[in-house]
């Protein structure tokens, strides 16, 4: 949602800019106190300053006449699912009571709110081998344990949930399930994430003390920032490359000011769409930010400024929903008969409208067009471009709860997430080259080398082919990029000297007679209660959003003011000129080329999954809202995709370390030295060998274990990896039959990750030195 540069000497005229223009690449030039800031402009990044927390002063906040009858309006359907709890896990001292059953149900609700199914595992959990067998009692028990651990942290997101705390209310025999659930939730970013002091402090160091690969992250939007923070905590070395001179991407807060008023305007992502389970809601709690519920009372006004008749409004809204229902039934029949059939959603709706003679009266037709414009806003595209079959494929996953604003704007999240990260601004990536030896990313005349790369650029950039991939992306991914839609939504943010529209509503709408321009300023958001000042934002959707970018900002603001005065002047309310106004130009922004994704004709939700697939055998990964099938076109969708890819990168890094040969992974001299130590191990069982700490016989003392892998695919015919556990755990391992079960116990129960010699911690190195000294002295004595 941003701009090109159009200079003017008149401070009351328009200045518009483009974030990618050379004039805006020097951060030192971004704030010049001697330059008078224009009251009307395209969105500019130089004013993206920290926003004060002061609240608006609502002068003349109540209209002199009552508003029109109110209507509650929602853009999307709601999805509910049944719960199925299993109260068999609590310690025996805890009674199996109604109270416990309610607690189990409440924990299941928390899990559902963040996207976990009620009675089965997610694909991520299956891939992570959280249980030894899919289905059955172990899986049912794991699900309840997982829900418990998740709900435990969600009850207090400011603290770091320790494994021991998670174990407190679970019976001892389920410790392995707690370990499995805790590891999964931690590594996949479901617990212990965010920005509270305790979490940030814990995240400064590697979770397991292991140093891992180098990752180059392309893009400092929400997905890139979240992934970077998570990867750092996992022991990876990261560098973030950002073409803009600021973080946040399509999340951008503009500081607006003038005539003694100031406000924070979200020019990009603005509304937290559903707060239940939303990770951004967690950040708000951790940062102590109050949430403002967007009240869903939305009065509508005719072109002449009169309020829409309540009965007509209600009748048309019912008819509109019935039209959508009929289209849903039609597509279901079509999909069952011919799976590949698709058509424009707009064409289908118009056909049913004509057949059933809906909205033939002029006022009814304008009302229907308003609802269509609202749908085009939700999907950032024209009805003619939306897939009839799959346009709403994400509806079942929608976050529950209220839609909310963040006081001071969403850039508060961005700045906190970007803190202390190694971000290189002004680095526009031209090329990503990948192969067996890693990745090379070329940006701004520099080369950045890493073991892996994470690409988080918007779908619009991928569609434009702005980044060269060598080798080229697989045809499957290129096809998905072309099939998925990437749409446009624009805004006009206006700061007024006082609030003339009243404080009892957060939205109101405007109807137009021109159906082709039904999305032009069709909906107004009031940010007076959260922005710090009397701020009003007008939305431009559908075809109007495209034409809007051809219009001058001054003309756009004049048209908005004409609409507002048509609504409020008849009530005796004076609409003043804004002290400042900003128009977005997201379609012309070379870092986005649009606003957010949608399911176009011929596309489906599967294309989101294809976009999310890594390429180059785990060398280049992809994140961003357009890679999230469940939550596309949302800020939390981008956030969750960053968490998802951090977990995927960790999984691939572990797989790659296991695939390395002993010769390639370890220094030959050090390996030879270790081989000599393990010629006479203290304990051997299967492919496992163990050396105990010679200075202690305590069961809690450390032991070094070696696991020897053999196979035809290993260059040196075998691979040795090492781990640090206790003497007691070593004895427990020796009592287990089979190396496969031992590996499961090592990973799930003990949380140990096998590494090469160089991957051992300082504790491991010290233990090796003690063992060497002991064996050396024994040899000398002999």
XYZ file of C-alpha atoms in Angstrom:
782
model
C 0.000 0.000 0.000
C 2.692 2.650 -1.049
C 3.859 5.294 -3.646
C 5.931 7.139 -6.509
C 7.532 10.631 -6.130
C 5.697 13.655 -7.515
C 7.343 16.853 -6.358
C 5.648 20.184 -5.828
C 6.830 23.497 -4.437
C 3.472 24.254 -2.862
C 3.324 22.752 0.657
C -0.455 22.442 0.309
C -0.070 20.445 -2.893
C 0.918 16.806 -3.294
C 4.216 15.090 -2.723
C 4.223 11.412 -3.539
C 7.128 9.041 -3.423
C 8.240 5.491 -4.176
C 10.135 3.563 -1.538
C 12.361 2.126 -4.218
C 13.392 5.486 -5.687
C 17.056 6.527 -5.226
C 15.975 9.646 -3.385
C 14.675 7.557 -0.494
C 17.611 5.214 0.128
C 19.456 7.432 2.587
C 18.002 7.114 6.085
C 19.783 10.318 7.125
C 17.578 12.291 4.743
C 14.330 10.906 6.107
C 13.533 13.642 8.606
C 14.428 17.246 7.748
C 13.076 19.651 10.354
C 13.441 22.547 7.897
C 11.122 20.961 5.320
C 7.412 21.688 5.623
C 5.548 18.385 5.390
C 2.709 18.451 2.851
C -0.796 17.903 4.196
C -1.691 15.509 1.356
C 0.675 12.924 -0.031
C 1.234 9.408 -1.140
C 2.533 7.138 1.617
C 6.121 7.987 2.479
C 8.496 5.958 4.597
C 10.471 8.874 5.958
C 7.648 9.675 8.335
C 7.521 6.162 9.725
C 8.602 7.251 13.187
C 7.939 5.836 16.640
C 4.372 6.707 17.492
C 3.455 8.406 20.787
C 0.954 6.611 22.999
C -1.215 9.672 23.559
C -4.934 9.236 23.060
C -7.078 11.312 20.685
C -8.791 14.465 21.758
C -12.284 14.035 20.409
C -13.543 17.554 19.939
C -17.160 17.614 18.731
C -17.213 13.852 18.949
C -20.981 13.422 18.842
C -23.065 14.247 15.761
C -25.891 16.681 16.321
C -28.380 14.216 14.782
C -28.742 10.503 15.357
C -27.186 8.276 12.697
C -29.003 5.795 10.485
C -30.186 2.392 11.697
C -27.162 0.225 12.367
C -26.360 -3.149 10.840
C -23.885 -5.773 11.911
C -21.768 -6.960 8.997
C -19.202 -9.716 8.664
C -17.152 -10.541 5.627
C -16.554 -14.226 6.323
C -18.293 -17.314 7.650
C -17.632 -18.846 11.035
C -16.448 -22.390 11.594
C -17.104 -24.497 14.652
C -15.959 -27.985 15.535
C -16.815 -30.420 18.306
C -14.488 -31.276 21.138
C -13.485 -34.716 22.277
C -11.444 -34.720 25.460
C -9.792 -37.656 27.197
C -9.338 -37.166 30.959
C -7.022 -40.127 31.453
C -3.829 -38.246 31.918
C -3.856 -36.359 35.088
C -1.841 -37.649 37.991
C -3.705 -40.160 40.132
C -4.022 -37.594 42.900
C -6.187 -35.493 40.585
C -9.825 -36.684 40.576
C -11.568 -37.452 37.311
C -14.268 -34.920 37.897
C -16.550 -32.634 35.956
C -14.079 -29.868 36.743
C -11.268 -31.822 35.119
C -13.377 -32.577 32.057
C -14.091 -28.875 31.686
C -10.393 -28.137 31.991
C -9.634 -30.703 29.294
C -12.262 -29.128 27.044
C -10.886 -25.640 27.642
C -7.395 -26.851 26.767
C -8.755 -28.443 23.596
C -10.384 -25.110 22.739
C -7.023 -23.366 23.052
C -5.472 -25.943 20.724
C -8.283 -25.546 18.202
C -7.916 -21.768 18.297
C -4.315 -22.019 17.086
C -5.170 -24.480 14.324
C -4.772 -27.967 15.817
C -7.449 -30.521 14.869
C -9.438 -31.949 17.753
C -8.891 -35.675 17.199
C -5.904 -36.198 14.924
C -2.330 -35.049 14.360
C -1.254 -32.271 12.023
C 1.012 -33.049 9.075
C 3.790 -31.237 10.943
C 3.365 -33.523 13.948
C 3.345 -36.647 11.800
C 6.513 -35.488 10.038
C 8.136 -34.803 13.414
C 7.369 -38.370 14.604
C 5.737 -37.152 17.810
C 4.344 -40.651 18.422
C 5.647 -44.078 17.476
C 2.433 -45.064 15.710
C -0.369 -43.066 14.095
C -3.728 -43.684 15.747
C -4.453 -45.588 18.914
C -4.036 -44.835 22.587
C -0.588 -43.243 22.399
C -1.790 -40.675 19.857
C -4.917 -39.883 21.881
C -2.798 -39.413 24.986
C -0.280 -37.263 23.105
C -3.038 -34.933 21.871
C -4.282 -34.288 25.397
C -0.726 -33.737 26.666
C 0.025 -31.411 23.764
C -3.137 -29.422 24.446
C -2.197 -29.188 28.120
C 1.321 -27.892 27.426
C 0.016 -25.402 24.896
C -2.726 -24.105 27.191
C -0.265 -23.917 30.089
C 1.937 -21.450 28.214
C -0.966 -19.533 26.731
C -2.223 -18.891 30.260
C 0.966 -16.913 30.970
C 2.717 -15.883 27.770
C 5.086 -13.501 29.549
C 7.165 -16.312 31.066
C 9.301 -19.024 29.518
C 7.570 -22.360 30.040
C 10.154 -24.874 31.242
C 9.911 -28.562 30.513
C 9.753 -29.381 34.246
C 6.734 -27.099 34.701
C 4.969 -28.856 31.838
C 5.591 -32.185 33.590
C 4.124 -31.163 36.940
C 0.490 -32.081 36.281
C 1.100 -35.129 34.060
C 1.569 -38.655 35.366
C 5.160 -39.911 35.335
C 4.496 -42.668 32.795
C 3.616 -40.013 30.216
C 6.927 -38.156 30.547
C 7.954 -39.254 27.052
C 4.781 -37.702 25.631
C 5.452 -34.449 27.486
C 8.982 -34.380 26.074
C 7.669 -35.077 22.589
C 4.915 -32.438 22.785
C 7.174 -29.858 24.441
C 9.913 -30.265 21.818
C 7.439 -30.062 18.966
C 5.622 -26.975 20.296
C 8.893 -25.220 21.094
C 10.588 -25.900 17.765
C 7.506 -25.050 15.717
C 6.889 -21.771 17.510
C 3.659 -22.595 19.338
C 5.086 -21.860 22.793
C 7.853 -19.657 24.197
C 7.785 -17.150 21.348
C 7.373 -13.409 21.296
C 8.632 -10.247 22.897
C 8.252 -10.427 26.665
C 11.530 -9.770 28.542
C 11.742 -13.367 29.823
C 11.172 -14.862 26.369
C 13.557 -12.438 24.642
C 16.301 -13.193 27.171
C 15.905 -16.943 26.721
C 15.871 -16.586 22.941
C 19.239 -14.795 22.905
C 20.964 -18.154 23.245
C 20.518 -21.405 21.388
C 17.732 -23.563 22.838
C 19.907 -26.715 22.853
C 23.377 -25.142 22.759
C 24.104 -26.431 19.263
C 25.572 -24.101 16.641
C 23.972 -24.622 13.267
C 24.109 -23.454 9.670
C 24.041 -19.978 8.108
C 20.723 -18.747 6.695
C 20.210 -15.738 4.398
C 16.707 -14.309 4.791
C 15.321 -12.228 1.927
C 12.803 -9.676 3.186
C 12.238 -8.039 6.585
C 8.455 -8.289 6.628
C 6.642 -10.147 9.402
C 7.527 -13.576 7.989
C 11.225 -12.760 7.657
C 11.519 -11.103 11.072
C 9.732 -13.917 12.899
C 11.763 -16.604 11.134
C 15.009 -14.757 11.892
C 14.266 -14.523 15.612
C 13.259 -18.167 15.801
C 16.305 -19.375 13.867
C 18.681 -17.400 16.084
C 17.202 -19.127 19.127
C 17.761 -22.478 17.397
C 21.475 -21.794 16.995
C 21.499 -20.628 13.368
C 23.477 -17.657 12.136
C 21.196 -15.365 10.136
C 21.419 -12.261 8.008
C 18.326 -10.422 6.746
C 18.392 -8.524 3.447
C 15.747 -5.827 2.950
C 15.328 -3.633 -0.136
C 13.518 -0.874 1.741
C 15.037 1.462 4.305
C 12.683 0.135 6.987
C 11.411 -3.222 8.266
C 7.806 -4.407 8.058
C 7.079 -4.833 4.354
C 3.327 -4.509 3.863
C 2.901 -3.615 7.530
C 3.570 0.107 7.598
C 2.544 2.730 10.132
C 2.701 6.377 9.093
C 3.047 9.145 11.624
C 0.692 11.985 10.699
C 0.665 15.401 12.349
C -0.370 19.007 12.002
C -2.226 21.812 13.788
C -1.559 20.290 17.190
C -2.915 16.831 16.372
C -0.961 13.645 15.769
C -1.970 10.104 14.790
C -0.573 6.763 13.706
C -2.051 5.499 10.428
C -1.680 1.875 9.360
C -1.290 2.134 5.589
C -0.848 -1.601 5.113
C -1.963 -4.427 7.370
C -4.190 -2.896 10.002
C -6.841 -5.149 11.587
C -6.079 -8.241 13.663
C -8.720 -10.453 12.061
C -9.748 -12.702 14.935
C -7.908 -12.556 18.235
C -8.428 -16.121 19.526
C -5.198 -18.023 18.978
C -3.704 -15.142 17.002
C 0.078 -14.907 17.622
C -0.127 -11.132 17.224
C -2.575 -11.129 20.118
C 0.110 -12.912 22.129
C 2.615 -10.183 21.227
C 0.106 -7.533 22.298
C -0.314 -9.217 25.694
C 3.434 -9.507 26.146
C 3.994 -5.853 25.227
C 1.103 -4.658 27.380
C -0.772 -3.213 24.403
C -4.537 -2.890 24.879
C -6.692 -4.272 22.084
C -9.547 -2.209 20.690
C -12.411 -4.341 19.404
C -13.626 -3.137 16.008
C -17.313 -2.666 16.624
C -19.198 -4.345 13.784
C -21.964 -1.750 13.640
C -21.706 -0.222 10.178
C -24.318 2.344 9.056
C -24.627 2.877 5.283
C -25.368 6.106 3.405
C -26.835 6.736 -0.045
C -25.074 8.944 -2.627
C -27.189 11.900 -1.491
C -26.033 11.394 2.100
C -29.296 9.968 3.416
C -29.260 6.878 5.585
C -30.214 3.619 3.904
C -33.680 2.404 4.866
C -33.293 -0.282 7.516
C -35.819 -2.685 5.986
C -34.288 -2.459 2.513
C -30.808 -2.867 4.015
C -31.837 -6.005 5.873
C -33.654 -7.478 2.878
C -30.723 -6.998 0.503
C -28.218 -8.403 2.977
C -30.330 -11.560 3.331
C -30.634 -11.810 -0.459
C -26.867 -11.382 -0.886
C -26.154 -14.215 1.542
C -28.685 -16.421 -0.242
C -26.951 -15.732 -3.553
C -23.648 -16.877 -2.036
C -25.350 -19.998 -0.665
C -26.742 -20.843 -4.095
C -23.307 -20.431 -5.659
C -21.860 -22.754 -3.007
C -24.431 -25.439 -3.844
C -23.780 -25.031 -7.563
C -20.031 -25.345 -7.228
C -20.379 -28.406 -5.031
C -22.436 -30.113 -7.726
C -19.952 -29.032 -10.408
C -16.922 -30.219 -8.433
C -18.540 -33.607 -7.812
C -19.275 -34.082 -11.515
C -16.302 -32.406 -13.200
C -13.442 -31.716 -10.806
C -11.601 -29.295 -13.092
C -14.498 -26.926 -13.749
C -14.172 -23.353 -12.520
C -15.742 -20.008 -13.329
C -15.638 -16.400 -12.096
C -17.480 -15.926 -8.811
C -18.850 -12.629 -10.127
C -20.383 -14.304 -13.189
C -22.111 -16.946 -11.077
C -23.509 -14.389 -8.634
C -24.810 -12.175 -11.434
C -26.475 -15.170 -13.106
C -28.323 -16.079 -9.915
C -29.181 -12.423 -9.272
C -30.781 -12.191 -12.686
C -32.646 -15.503 -12.427
C -34.047 -14.755 -8.970
C -34.618 -11.059 -9.786
C -32.635 -9.835 -6.772
C -31.954 -6.113 -6.278
C -33.744 -4.779 -9.360
C -34.679 -1.539 -7.618
C -31.943 1.144 -7.893
C -31.378 1.451 -4.129
C -31.328 -2.312 -3.716
C -28.837 -2.608 -6.565
C -26.541 -0.051 -4.917
C -26.770 -1.983 -1.654
C -25.923 -5.255 -3.403
C -22.960 -3.559 -5.068
C -21.775 -2.393 -1.663
C -21.714 -5.988 -0.437
C -19.848 -7.020 -3.580
C -17.332 -4.246 -2.970
C -16.898 -5.526 0.588
C -16.178 -8.970 -0.824
C -13.674 -7.465 -3.263
C -12.021 -5.744 -0.304
C -11.751 -9.059 1.569
C -10.093 -10.674 -1.466
C -8.214 -7.647 -2.869
C -9.585 -8.311 -6.342
C -12.502 -7.917 -8.710
C -15.344 -10.421 -8.503
C -14.555 -11.332 -12.106
C -11.120 -12.643 -11.047
C -12.168 -14.806 -8.090
C -12.446 -18.572 -8.370
C -16.045 -19.640 -7.871
C -14.824 -23.043 -6.698
C -12.174 -22.038 -4.154
C -12.307 -18.296 -3.428
C -13.210 -18.969 0.234
C -11.120 -22.120 0.768
C -9.567 -20.618 3.920
C -12.886 -19.914 5.670
C -12.844 -23.095 7.812
C -9.568 -22.011 9.402
C -10.517 -18.446 10.279
C -9.263 -17.204 13.639
C -12.140 -16.829 16.072
C -12.841 -13.895 18.314
C -13.060 -10.158 17.858
C -11.374 -8.147 15.138
C -9.104 -5.616 16.800
C -6.924 -2.547 16.311
C -3.578 -2.047 18.038
C -3.220 1.435 19.581
C -0.333 3.236 17.956
C -0.299 0.979 14.900
C 1.122 -2.410 13.975
C 4.583 -0.996 13.420
C 4.999 -1.368 17.166
C 5.176 -5.115 16.541
C 7.564 -4.636 13.639
C 10.055 -2.470 15.507
C 10.135 -4.856 18.457
C 10.593 -7.907 16.206
C 13.394 -6.208 14.255
C 15.321 -5.217 17.378
C 18.852 -6.695 17.586
C 18.535 -8.587 14.299
C 21.317 -8.263 11.669
C 19.226 -6.511 8.986
C 20.888 -4.931 5.950
C 18.594 -2.234 4.538
C 18.697 -0.937 0.990
C 19.724 -4.388 -0.269
C 17.391 -5.261 -3.144
C 17.960 -8.896 -4.042
C 18.536 -9.571 -7.719
C 19.553 -13.225 -7.720
C 19.407 -16.365 -5.571
C 21.740 -19.159 -6.698
C 21.600 -22.518 -4.983
C 23.213 -25.933 -5.181
C 24.846 -28.719 -3.206
C 27.396 -26.315 -1.731
C 24.783 -23.880 -0.356
C 23.269 -20.605 -1.582
C 24.610 -17.311 -2.883
C 22.339 -14.292 -2.712
C 23.258 -11.200 -4.741
C 21.922 -7.859 -3.545
C 23.082 -4.306 -4.141
C 26.376 -5.369 -5.660
C 27.186 -7.672 -2.741
C 27.273 -11.446 -2.439
C 25.906 -13.163 0.656
C 26.744 -16.826 1.111
C 24.840 -19.248 3.307
C 23.977 -22.889 3.758
C 20.295 -22.098 3.154
C 18.098 -19.144 2.164
C 14.564 -18.142 3.121
C 12.689 -16.068 0.526
C 9.815 -14.051 2.015
C 9.117 -11.592 -0.817
C 5.445 -10.996 -1.731
C 3.768 -13.032 -4.447
C 3.660 -9.895 -6.613
C 7.461 -9.813 -6.722
C 7.615 -13.499 -7.663
C 5.050 -12.905 -10.402
C 7.137 -10.056 -11.822
C 10.235 -12.233 -11.907
C 12.205 -9.513 -10.128
C 14.471 -12.130 -8.523
C 16.468 -14.526 -10.676
C 16.661 -18.074 -9.362
C 19.576 -20.216 -10.578
C 18.712 -22.927 -11.358
C 15.190 -21.836 -12.285
C 12.374 -22.673 -9.933
C 10.651 -26.005 -10.702
C 7.864 -25.701 -13.272
C 5.372 -26.829 -10.629
C 6.201 -23.802 -8.492
C 6.288 -21.398 -11.429
C 2.843 -22.581 -12.492
C 1.448 -22.047 -8.981
C 2.928 -18.535 -8.901
C 1.116 -17.705 -12.121
C -2.181 -19.335 -11.117
C -2.599 -17.684 -7.723
C -4.004 -14.184 -7.749
C -2.371 -11.130 -6.230
C -4.699 -8.206 -5.738
C -4.879 -4.586 -4.778
C -6.363 -2.543 -1.953
C -5.589 1.134 -1.410
C -6.338 3.642 1.333
C -6.708 7.350 1.936
C -5.720 8.236 5.502
C -6.899 11.673 6.683
C -6.004 13.445 9.900
C -8.582 16.073 10.851
C -8.354 18.916 13.374
C -11.117 17.235 15.386
C -13.417 14.212 15.311
C -16.629 15.256 13.553
C -18.026 11.778 12.823
C -18.570 10.631 16.427
C -17.055 8.053 18.684
C -19.811 5.460 18.876
C -18.875 3.596 15.663
C -15.664 2.306 14.073
C -16.958 1.907 10.510
C -19.526 3.413 8.159
C -20.185 2.867 4.483
C -21.090 4.815 1.364
C -23.076 3.651 -1.692
C -22.544 4.740 -5.284
C -24.653 4.607 -8.430
C -21.700 3.665 -10.673
C -21.337 -0.121 -10.319
C -17.874 -0.075 -11.906
C -16.675 2.214 -9.096
C -18.553 0.518 -6.251
C -15.308 0.015 -4.319
C -14.290 3.691 -4.343
C -14.370 4.950 -0.729
C -17.150 2.449 -0.015
C -15.999 1.925 3.591
C -14.527 4.255 6.229
C -12.600 3.161 9.297
C -12.432 5.436 12.309
C -9.102 5.176 14.120
C -9.859 8.010 16.539
C -9.948 5.638 19.524
C -6.568 4.006 18.842
C -4.386 6.195 16.617
C -3.733 9.027 19.044
C -5.746 11.543 17.037
C -8.855 12.176 14.870
C -7.940 9.838 12.007
C -10.288 8.528 9.312
C -9.276 5.993 6.649
C -11.221 5.472 3.405
C -10.817 2.166 1.545
C -10.578 1.712 -2.210
C -11.259 -1.819 -3.472
C -11.916 -3.705 -6.702
C -11.691 -1.907 -10.030
C -11.645 1.446 -8.231
C -8.372 0.478 -6.482
C -6.679 0.089 -9.861
C -8.013 3.381 -11.241
C -7.152 5.094 -7.970
C -3.439 4.744 -8.685
C -3.856 6.801 -11.862
C -5.487 9.674 -9.991
C -3.585 12.448 -8.228
C -3.700 12.339 -4.414
C -5.187 15.872 -4.313
C -8.080 14.815 -6.545
C -8.606 11.651 -4.493
C -8.856 13.605 -1.246
C -11.287 16.067 -2.838
C -13.557 13.168 -3.787
C -13.419 11.710 -0.285
C -14.261 15.078 1.265
C -17.182 15.500 -1.141
C -18.620 12.181 0.072
C -18.094 13.035 3.735
C -19.688 16.447 3.373
C -22.623 14.892 1.547
C -23.179 12.649 4.574
C -22.572 15.052 7.460
C -23.515 18.552 6.211
C -27.242 17.702 6.064
C -26.950 16.785 9.751
C -25.548 20.220 10.501
C -22.040 18.865 11.048
C -19.196 20.790 9.426
C -16.517 18.617 7.785
C -13.213 20.518 7.986
C -10.306 20.114 5.600
C -7.811 17.507 6.819
C -4.568 18.823 8.270
C -2.797 15.981 6.469
C -3.777 13.171 4.113
C -1.881 10.204 2.686
C -2.786 8.067 -0.344
C -1.289 4.601 -0.782
C 0.028 3.183 -4.058
C 0.692 -0.471 -3.336
C 0.340 -1.530 -6.949
C 3.212 0.736 -8.021
C 5.501 -0.314 -5.178
C 8.332 -2.383 -6.687
C 8.719 -4.321 -3.420
C 5.129 -5.612 -3.501
C 3.311 -4.864 -6.794
C 0.035 -5.229 -4.937
C -1.534 -5.882 -1.549
C -2.265 -9.559 -0.855
C -3.100 -12.886 -2.462
C -6.408 -14.430 -3.507
C -7.570 -17.642 -5.193
C -7.943 -16.773 -8.870
C -9.928 -18.700 -11.468
C -8.143 -22.000 -12.127
C -6.250 -21.846 -8.857
C -6.954 -23.530 -5.514
C -5.666 -23.718 -1.965
C -3.142 -26.309 -3.129
C -1.197 -23.549 -4.858
C -0.467 -21.941 -1.479
C 1.086 -25.239 -0.405
C 3.144 -25.441 -3.593
C 4.457 -21.927 -3.010
C 5.508 -23.033 0.467
C 7.594 -25.959 -0.814
C 11.368 -25.662 -0.555
C 13.582 -26.156 -3.614
C 17.106 -27.436 -4.219
C 16.826 -30.338 -1.785
C 16.294 -28.039 1.167
C 18.441 -25.093 0.086
C 15.819 -22.381 -0.593
C 12.673 -22.033 1.533
C 9.633 -19.785 1.082
C 7.442 -17.901 3.576
C 4.873 -15.101 3.522
C 1.093 -14.821 3.511
C 0.871 -16.319 0.002
C 2.500 -19.525 1.278
C -0.097 -20.060 4.007
C -3.118 -22.029 2.818
C -4.987 -21.678 6.120
C -4.400 -17.956 6.762
C -3.563 -16.181 3.485
C -3.908 -12.414 3.115
C -3.412 -11.821 6.844
C -0.652 -10.560 9.111
C -0.906 -13.627 11.328
C -0.658 -15.798 8.209
C 2.708 -14.203 7.395
C 3.802 -14.561 11.041
C 2.890 -18.252 11.198
C 4.587 -18.971 7.862
C 7.838 -17.603 9.281
C 7.548 -19.931 12.268
C 6.721 -22.843 9.968
C 9.789 -22.340 7.803
C 12.111 -21.919 10.783
C 10.988 -25.392 11.895
C 11.453 -26.750 8.373
C 14.953 -25.296 8.164
C 15.810 -26.916 11.508
C 14.473 -30.269 10.302
C 16.505 -30.127 7.092
C 19.640 -29.026 8.955
C 19.325 -32.045 11.245
C 18.729 -34.377 8.333
C 21.735 -32.978 6.520
C 23.979 -33.407 9.540
C 22.948 -37.055 9.828
C 23.605 -37.595 6.125
C 27.163 -36.310 6.354
C 29.847 -38.972 6.510
C 32.149 -39.332 9.459
C 35.028 -38.338 7.202
C 33.332 -35.206 5.937
C 31.888 -34.096 9.261
C 34.797 -34.634 11.638
C 38.398 -33.632 11.639
C 40.393 -36.820 10.803
C 42.866 -36.368 13.649
C 40.139 -35.686 16.219
C 38.086 -38.597 14.880
C 41.078 -40.901 15.162
C 41.614 -39.725 18.739
C 37.974 -40.461 19.618
C 38.147 -43.850 17.907
C 41.063 -44.758 20.178
C 39.039 -43.749 23.246
C 36.090 -45.868 22.126
C 38.252 -48.959 21.501
C 37.633 -49.775 25.154
C 34.246 -48.240 26.007
C 32.709 -48.501 29.464
C 29.505 -49.910 27.975
C 28.489 -51.262 24.547
C 25.033 -52.246 23.322
C 24.117 -52.630 19.646
C 25.482 -49.704 17.666
C 25.867 -47.675 20.873
C 29.012 -47.213 22.944
C 29.481 -45.130 26.083
C 32.312 -43.548 28.040
C 31.591 -42.432 31.619
C 33.047 -39.492 33.484
C 36.107 -40.981 35.225
C 35.864 -38.437 38.044
C 32.398 -39.452 39.265
C 30.314 -42.566 39.830
C 27.144 -40.528 40.425
C 24.176 -41.573 38.274
C 23.687 -37.925 37.355
C 27.235 -37.504 36.026
C 27.836 -37.094 32.327
C 28.502 -39.830 29.797
C 29.605 -39.543 26.168
C 27.754 -41.890 23.844
C 28.682 -42.793 20.287
C 26.194 -44.174 17.788
C 27.646 -45.951 14.779
C 25.547 -45.926 11.607
C 26.371 -48.267 8.742
C 25.054 -48.391 5.197
C 25.943 -48.696 1.540
C 25.139 -45.021 0.895
C 27.784 -43.786 3.329
C 31.064 -43.032 1.585
C 33.242 -44.433 4.380
C 30.769 -47.287 5.032
C 29.969 -45.918 8.491
C 29.092 -42.711 10.296
C 29.683 -41.966 13.963
C 27.656 -39.344 15.823
C 27.883 -38.336 19.460
C 25.696 -37.181 22.308
C 25.962 -36.104 25.915
C 23.664 -37.805 28.447
C 23.820 -38.948 32.080
C 25.186 -42.248 33.372
C 21.645 -43.170 34.476
C 20.209 -42.486 31.007
C 22.980 -44.605 29.469
C 22.026 -47.544 31.670
C 18.355 -47.056 30.747
C 19.259 -47.074 27.053
C 21.218 -50.292 27.442
C 18.103 -52.012 28.755
C 16.095 -51.166 25.604
C 16.027 -53.718 22.792
C 17.006 -52.590 19.318
C 18.852 -49.506 18.085
C 15.663 -48.074 16.578
C 13.874 -47.986 19.938
C 17.030 -46.673 21.567
C 17.131 -43.800 19.071
C 13.481 -43.001 19.802
C 14.186 -42.969 23.529
C 17.255 -40.801 23.021
C 15.343 -38.250 20.959
C 11.890 -38.252 22.569
C 12.551 -39.086 26.195
C 15.958 -37.514 26.711
C 15.704 -34.693 24.127
C 19.229 -35.479 22.851
C 20.271 -34.503 19.310
C 23.219 -36.477 17.968
C 25.995 -34.381 16.449
C 29.437 -34.743 14.929
C 32.539 -34.238 17.023
C 32.586 -30.512 16.249
C 29.002 -30.146 17.378
C 29.674 -31.143 20.969
C 29.255 -28.438 23.604
C 31.991 -27.180 25.917
C 30.760 -29.650 28.529
C 31.313 -32.468 26.053
C 34.806 -31.270 25.188
C 35.726 -31.065 28.870
C 34.453 -34.590 29.434
C 36.578 -35.870 26.531
C 39.652 -34.236 28.022
C 39.002 -35.871 31.411
C 38.531 -39.269 29.764
C 41.736 -38.809 27.778
C 43.685 -37.826 30.893
C 42.320 -40.804 32.808
C 43.044 -43.360 30.090
C 46.464 -41.842 29.394
C 47.486 -42.028 33.056
C 46.250 -45.631 33.290
C 48.283 -46.564 30.234
C 51.399 -44.933 31.638
C 50.910 -46.751 34.914
C 50.646 -50.065 33.100
